[in-house]
Amino acid sequence: MVFGVLYETVERPLMRLLFFIYSLSGGGAERVTANLANHWAARGWEITIVTVTPLSHDFYDLHPRVRRIALHLSGESKNVFVGLFRNLRRVKALRQVLQQTHPDVALAFMTTANVILALASWNLPDVCAIGSERTFPQLPLGTVWEALRRNTYGRLAAVVALTRESSNGSRPKRSPVGSQ
């Protein structure tokens, strides 16, 4: 008689990809997010879209396999202290999602989301965090966000821009994905 353990084979998705964007309301970056998510979900990838705004703000239809997480942390900040508090809550909430979902790649769309992802993924070695600049040329964001962009983009594995001009010299300190 042979003793052994029967292991059930669990098929892992091809890729676990997380998108982070402020909202899925109407807009170009939002449309790109929905299109990419739908495309890859249809091909068997495990897709999660995380937004700051609630689901009620969503405009685009998503493939049934796309997991949708709303942080419910939107709102205007009346001063720099309220803004700092709100954004620290966003960083903490996104970090919790990253730790729970274990994406292979986390991709943020737009400058403020890129900064929040860079901070949330700090010291999470299994998350390849990528920022995506979607404006041409990069719009000035104010002193605080400009400083955050300068000081956090280096923590991202890569920053994707629409054109060389819109990249504004934003280069990660680490090698981009797939380069040697």
mmCIF file of C-alpha atoms in Angstrom:
data_model
loop_
_atom_site.group_PDB
_atom_site.id
_atom_site.type_symbol
_atom_site.label_atom_id
_atom_site.label_comp_id
_atom_site.label_asym_id
_atom_site.label_seq_id
_atom_site.Cartn_x
_atom_site.Cartn_y
_atom_site.Cartn_z
ATOM 1 C CA MET A 1 0.000 0.000 0.000
ATOM 2 C CA VAL A 2 1.344 3.422 -0.959
ATOM 3 C CA PHE A 3 0.858 6.323 1.386
ATOM 4 C CA GLY A 4 0.885 9.822 0.047
ATOM 5 C CA VAL A 5 -0.885 13.094 -0.129
ATOM 6 C CA LEU A 6 -3.117 13.989 -3.010
ATOM 7 C CA TYR A 7 -2.609 17.603 -3.982
ATOM 8 C CA GLU A 8 -5.248 19.445 -5.904
ATOM 9 C CA THR A 9 -3.758 21.430 -8.740
ATOM 10 C CA VAL A 10 -4.735 25.064 -8.485
ATOM 11 C CA GLU A 11 -4.213 26.992 -11.668
ATOM 12 C CA ARG A 12 -2.702 30.425 -11.100
ATOM 13 C CA PRO A 13 -3.861 33.241 -13.377
ATOM 14 C CA LEU A 14 -1.397 34.321 -16.058
ATOM 15 C CA MET A 15 -0.895 37.646 -14.291
ATOM 16 C CA ARG A 16 -2.323 39.507 -11.307
ATOM 17 C CA LEU A 17 -2.630 43.150 -12.298
ATOM 18 C CA LEU A 18 -3.934 46.019 -10.182
ATOM 19 C CA PHE A 19 -4.907 49.390 -11.622
ATOM 20 C CA PHE A 20 -5.078 52.447 -9.377
ATOM 21 C CA ILE A 21 -6.826 55.586 -10.588
ATOM 22 C CA TYR A 22 -8.755 58.362 -8.852
ATOM 23 C CA SER A 23 -12.086 57.418 -10.475
ATOM 24 C CA LEU A 24 -13.695 55.604 -13.389
ATOM 25 C CA SER A 25 -15.848 58.594 -14.321
ATOM 26 C CA GLY A 26 -15.746 59.735 -17.939
ATOM 27 C CA GLY A 27 -12.271 60.632 -19.156
ATOM 28 C CA GLY A 28 -9.406 59.420 -21.312
ATOM 29 C CA ALA A 29 -7.258 57.774 -18.634
ATOM 30 C CA GLU A 30 -10.383 56.188 -17.170
ATOM 31 C CA ARG A 31 -11.353 54.809 -20.591
ATOM 32 C CA VAL A 32 -7.835 53.408 -21.101
ATOM 33 C CA THR A 33 -7.990 51.765 -17.656
ATOM 34 C CA ALA A 34 -11.346 50.134 -18.400
ATOM 35 C CA ASN A 35 -10.266 48.980 -21.876
ATOM 36 C CA LEU A 36 -7.004 47.441 -20.634
ATOM 37 C CA ALA A 37 -8.721 45.791 -17.670
ATOM 38 C CA ASN A 38 -11.470 44.334 -19.854
ATOM 39 C CA HIS A 39 -8.978 43.079 -22.439
ATOM 40 C CA TRP A 40 -6.765 41.271 -19.940
ATOM 41 C CA ALA A 41 -9.652 39.954 -17.829
ATOM 42 C CA ALA A 42 -11.094 38.342 -20.967
ATOM 43 C CA ARG A 43 -7.753 36.568 -21.415
ATOM 44 C CA GLY A 44 -7.757 35.073 -17.932
ATOM 45 C CA TRP A 45 -5.679 37.596 -16.030
ATOM 46 C CA GLU A 46 -6.703 38.443 -12.478
ATOM 47 C CA ILE A 47 -7.573 42.137 -12.686
ATOM 48 C CA THR A 48 -8.366 44.528 -9.837
ATOM 49 C CA ILE A 49 -9.264 48.196 -10.290
ATOM 50 C CA VAL A 50 -8.958 50.415 -7.224
ATOM 51 C CA THR A 51 -10.378 53.941 -7.157
ATOM 52 C CA VAL A 52 -10.490 56.665 -4.556
ATOM 53 C CA THR A 53 -14.097 57.494 -5.463
ATOM 54 C CA PRO A 54 -17.165 55.293 -4.805
ATOM 55 C CA LEU A 55 -18.564 52.844 -7.375
ATOM 56 C CA SER A 56 -21.480 55.188 -8.001
ATOM 57 C CA HIS A 57 -19.075 57.471 -9.926
ATOM 58 C CA ASP A 58 -18.178 54.733 -12.447
ATOM 59 C CA PHE A 59 -19.025 55.437 -16.077
ATOM 60 C CA TYR A 60 -17.380 52.541 -17.920
ATOM 61 C CA ASP A 61 -18.632 48.962 -18.044
ATOM 62 C CA LEU A 62 -16.220 46.316 -16.822
ATOM 63 C CA HIS A 63 -15.770 42.660 -17.692
ATOM 64 C CA PRO A 64 -17.450 40.443 -15.051
ATOM 65 C CA ARG A 65 -14.043 39.025 -14.042
ATOM 66 C CA VAL A 66 -12.690 42.477 -13.075
ATOM 67 C CA ARG A 67 -12.613 42.950 -9.319
ATOM 68 C CA ARG A 68 -13.621 46.484 -8.344
ATOM 69 C CA ILE A 69 -12.491 48.103 -5.084
ATOM 70 C CA ALA A 70 -13.558 51.622 -4.120
ATOM 71 C CA LEU A 71 -11.661 53.229 -1.245
ATOM 72 C CA HIS A 72 -14.391 55.865 -0.648
ATOM 73 C CA LEU A 73 -11.738 58.460 0.216
ATOM 74 C CA SER A 74 -12.505 61.188 -2.312
ATOM 75 C CA GLY A 75 -13.099 64.818 -1.463
ATOM 76 C CA GLU A 76 -11.543 68.229 -1.722
ATOM 77 C CA SER A 77 -9.038 69.411 0.850
ATOM 78 C CA LYS A 78 -9.601 72.854 2.316
ATOM 79 C CA ASN A 79 -5.974 73.314 3.335
ATOM 80 C CA VAL A 80 -2.602 71.582 3.215
ATOM 81 C CA PHE A 81 -3.127 69.809 6.548
ATOM 82 C CA VAL A 82 -6.461 68.301 5.507
ATOM 83 C CA GLY A 83 -4.857 67.340 2.192
ATOM 84 C CA LEU A 84 -1.951 65.652 3.955
ATOM 85 C CA PHE A 85 -4.320 63.729 6.240
ATOM 86 C CA ARG A 86 -6.566 62.605 3.362
ATOM 87 C CA ASN A 87 -3.654 61.486 1.229
ATOM 88 C CA LEU A 88 -2.016 59.583 4.069
ATOM 89 C CA ARG A 89 -5.327 57.725 4.494
ATOM 90 C CA ARG A 90 -5.304 56.963 0.748
ATOM 91 C CA VAL A 91 -1.725 55.658 0.929
ATOM 92 C CA LYS A 92 -2.576 53.447 3.913
ATOM 93 C CA ALA A 93 -5.765 52.102 2.295
ATOM 94 C CA LEU A 94 -4.012 51.336 -0.998
ATOM 95 C CA ARG A 95 -1.142 49.630 0.835
ATOM 96 C CA GLN A 96 -3.676 47.373 2.592
ATOM 97 C CA VAL A 97 -5.215 46.474 -0.780
ATOM 98 C CA LEU A 98 -1.761 45.720 -2.229
ATOM 99 C CA GLN A 99 -0.987 43.450 0.723
ATOM 100 C CA GLN A 100 -4.335 41.648 0.395
ATOM 101 C CA THR A 101 -4.408 41.200 -3.391
ATOM 102 C CA HIS A 102 -0.689 40.465 -3.994
ATOM 103 C CA PRO A 103 -0.573 41.839 -7.556
ATOM 104 C CA ASP A 104 2.390 41.016 -9.763
ATOM 105 C CA VAL A 105 2.132 44.517 -11.206
ATOM 106 C CA ALA A 106 0.377 47.616 -9.880
ATOM 107 C CA LEU A 107 -0.195 50.359 -12.447
ATOM 108 C CA ALA A 108 -1.314 53.866 -11.509
ATOM 109 C CA PHE A 109 -2.815 56.395 -13.902
ATOM 110 C CA MET A 110 -2.216 60.144 -13.460
ATOM 111 C CA THR A 111 0.335 61.992 -11.385
ATOM 112 C CA THR A 112 -1.313 62.024 -7.963
ATOM 113 C CA ALA A 113 -2.201 58.324 -8.235
ATOM 114 C CA ASN A 114 1.411 57.602 -9.258
ATOM 115 C CA VAL A 115 2.692 59.337 -6.121
ATOM 116 C CA ILE A 116 0.204 57.513 -3.879
ATOM 117 C CA LEU A 117 1.145 54.156 -5.447
ATOM 118 C CA ALA A 118 4.858 54.888 -5.037
ATOM 119 C CA LEU A 119 4.334 55.563 -1.325
ATOM 120 C CA ALA A 120 1.892 52.680 -0.772
ATOM 121 C CA SER A 121 4.180 50.113 -2.428
ATOM 122 C CA TRP A 122 7.305 51.277 -0.581
ATOM 123 C CA ASN A 123 9.112 48.198 0.807
ATOM 124 C CA LEU A 124 6.672 45.738 -0.756
ATOM 125 C CA PRO A 125 9.289 43.823 -2.755
ATOM 126 C CA ASP A 126 6.844 41.536 -4.562
ATOM 127 C CA VAL A 127 4.912 44.424 -6.126
ATOM 128 C CA CYS A 128 6.205 45.890 -9.367
ATOM 129 C CA ALA A 129 4.752 49.424 -9.160
ATOM 130 C CA ILE A 130 4.514 51.426 -12.387
ATOM 131 C CA GLY A 131 3.317 54.987 -12.852
ATOM 132 C CA SER A 132 1.632 56.309 -15.983
ATOM 133 C CA GLU A 133 1.684 60.004 -16.889
ATOM 134 C CA ARG A 134 -1.377 60.732 -18.995
ATOM 135 C CA THR A 135 -1.040 64.477 -19.571
ATOM 136 C CA PHE A 136 0.776 66.411 -22.287
ATOM 137 C CA PRO A 137 2.703 68.289 -21.264
ATOM 138 C CA GLN A 138 2.807 67.507 -17.556
ATOM 139 C CA LEU A 139 0.587 70.040 -15.871
ATOM 140 C CA PRO A 140 1.972 71.927 -12.875
ATOM 141 C CA LEU A 141 0.393 70.569 -9.712
ATOM 142 C CA GLY A 142 1.559 73.003 -7.093
ATOM 143 C CA THR A 143 4.626 72.995 -4.891
ATOM 144 C CA VAL A 144 3.739 70.028 -2.666
ATOM 145 C CA TRP A 145 2.702 67.627 -5.464
ATOM 146 C CA GLU A 146 5.664 68.656 -7.626
ATOM 147 C CA ALA A 147 8.026 67.869 -4.738
ATOM 148 C CA LEU A 148 6.268 64.560 -4.122
ATOM 149 C CA ARG A 149 6.508 63.673 -7.808
ATOM 150 C CA ARG A 150 10.248 64.454 -7.859
ATOM 151 C CA ASN A 151 10.895 62.456 -4.700
ATOM 152 C CA THR A 152 8.655 59.417 -5.202
ATOM 153 C CA TYR A 153 8.877 58.535 -8.888
ATOM 154 C CA GLY A 154 12.292 57.013 -8.245
ATOM 155 C CA ARG A 155 10.561 54.379 -6.098
ATOM 156 C CA LEU A 156 8.547 53.159 -9.073
ATOM 157 C CA ALA A 157 9.898 50.359 -11.274
ATOM 158 C CA ALA A 158 8.985 52.442 -14.328
ATOM 159 C CA VAL A 159 7.097 55.550 -15.368
ATOM 160 C CA VAL A 160 5.246 55.442 -18.678
ATOM 161 C CA ALA A 161 4.513 58.690 -20.529
ATOM 162 C CA LEU A 162 2.598 59.454 -23.707
ATOM 163 C CA THR A 163 5.577 61.219 -25.289
ATOM 164 C CA ARG A 164 9.193 62.010 -24.460
ATOM 165 C CA GLU A 165 8.195 65.643 -23.876
ATOM 166 C CA SER A 166 5.510 64.705 -21.378
ATOM 167 C CA SER A 167 7.918 62.509 -19.423
ATOM 168 C CA ASN A 168 9.582 65.704 -18.157
ATOM 169 C CA GLY A 169 12.668 63.712 -17.255
ATOM 170 C CA SER A 170 10.714 61.411 -14.915
ATOM 171 C CA ARG A 171 13.002 58.423 -14.679
ATOM 172 C CA PRO A 172 12.872 55.710 -12.060
ATOM 173 C CA LYS A 173 16.023 54.945 -10.095
ATOM 174 C CA ARG A 174 15.580 51.217 -10.705
ATOM 175 C CA SER A 175 15.748 49.614 -14.152
ATOM 176 C CA PRO A 176 12.449 49.533 -16.024
ATOM 177 C CA VAL A 177 10.645 46.225 -16.321
ATOM 178 C CA GLY A 178 12.343 43.933 -18.820
ATOM 179 C CA SER A 179 15.519 45.995 -19.248
ATOM 180 C CA GLN A 180 18.944 44.868 -18.181
#
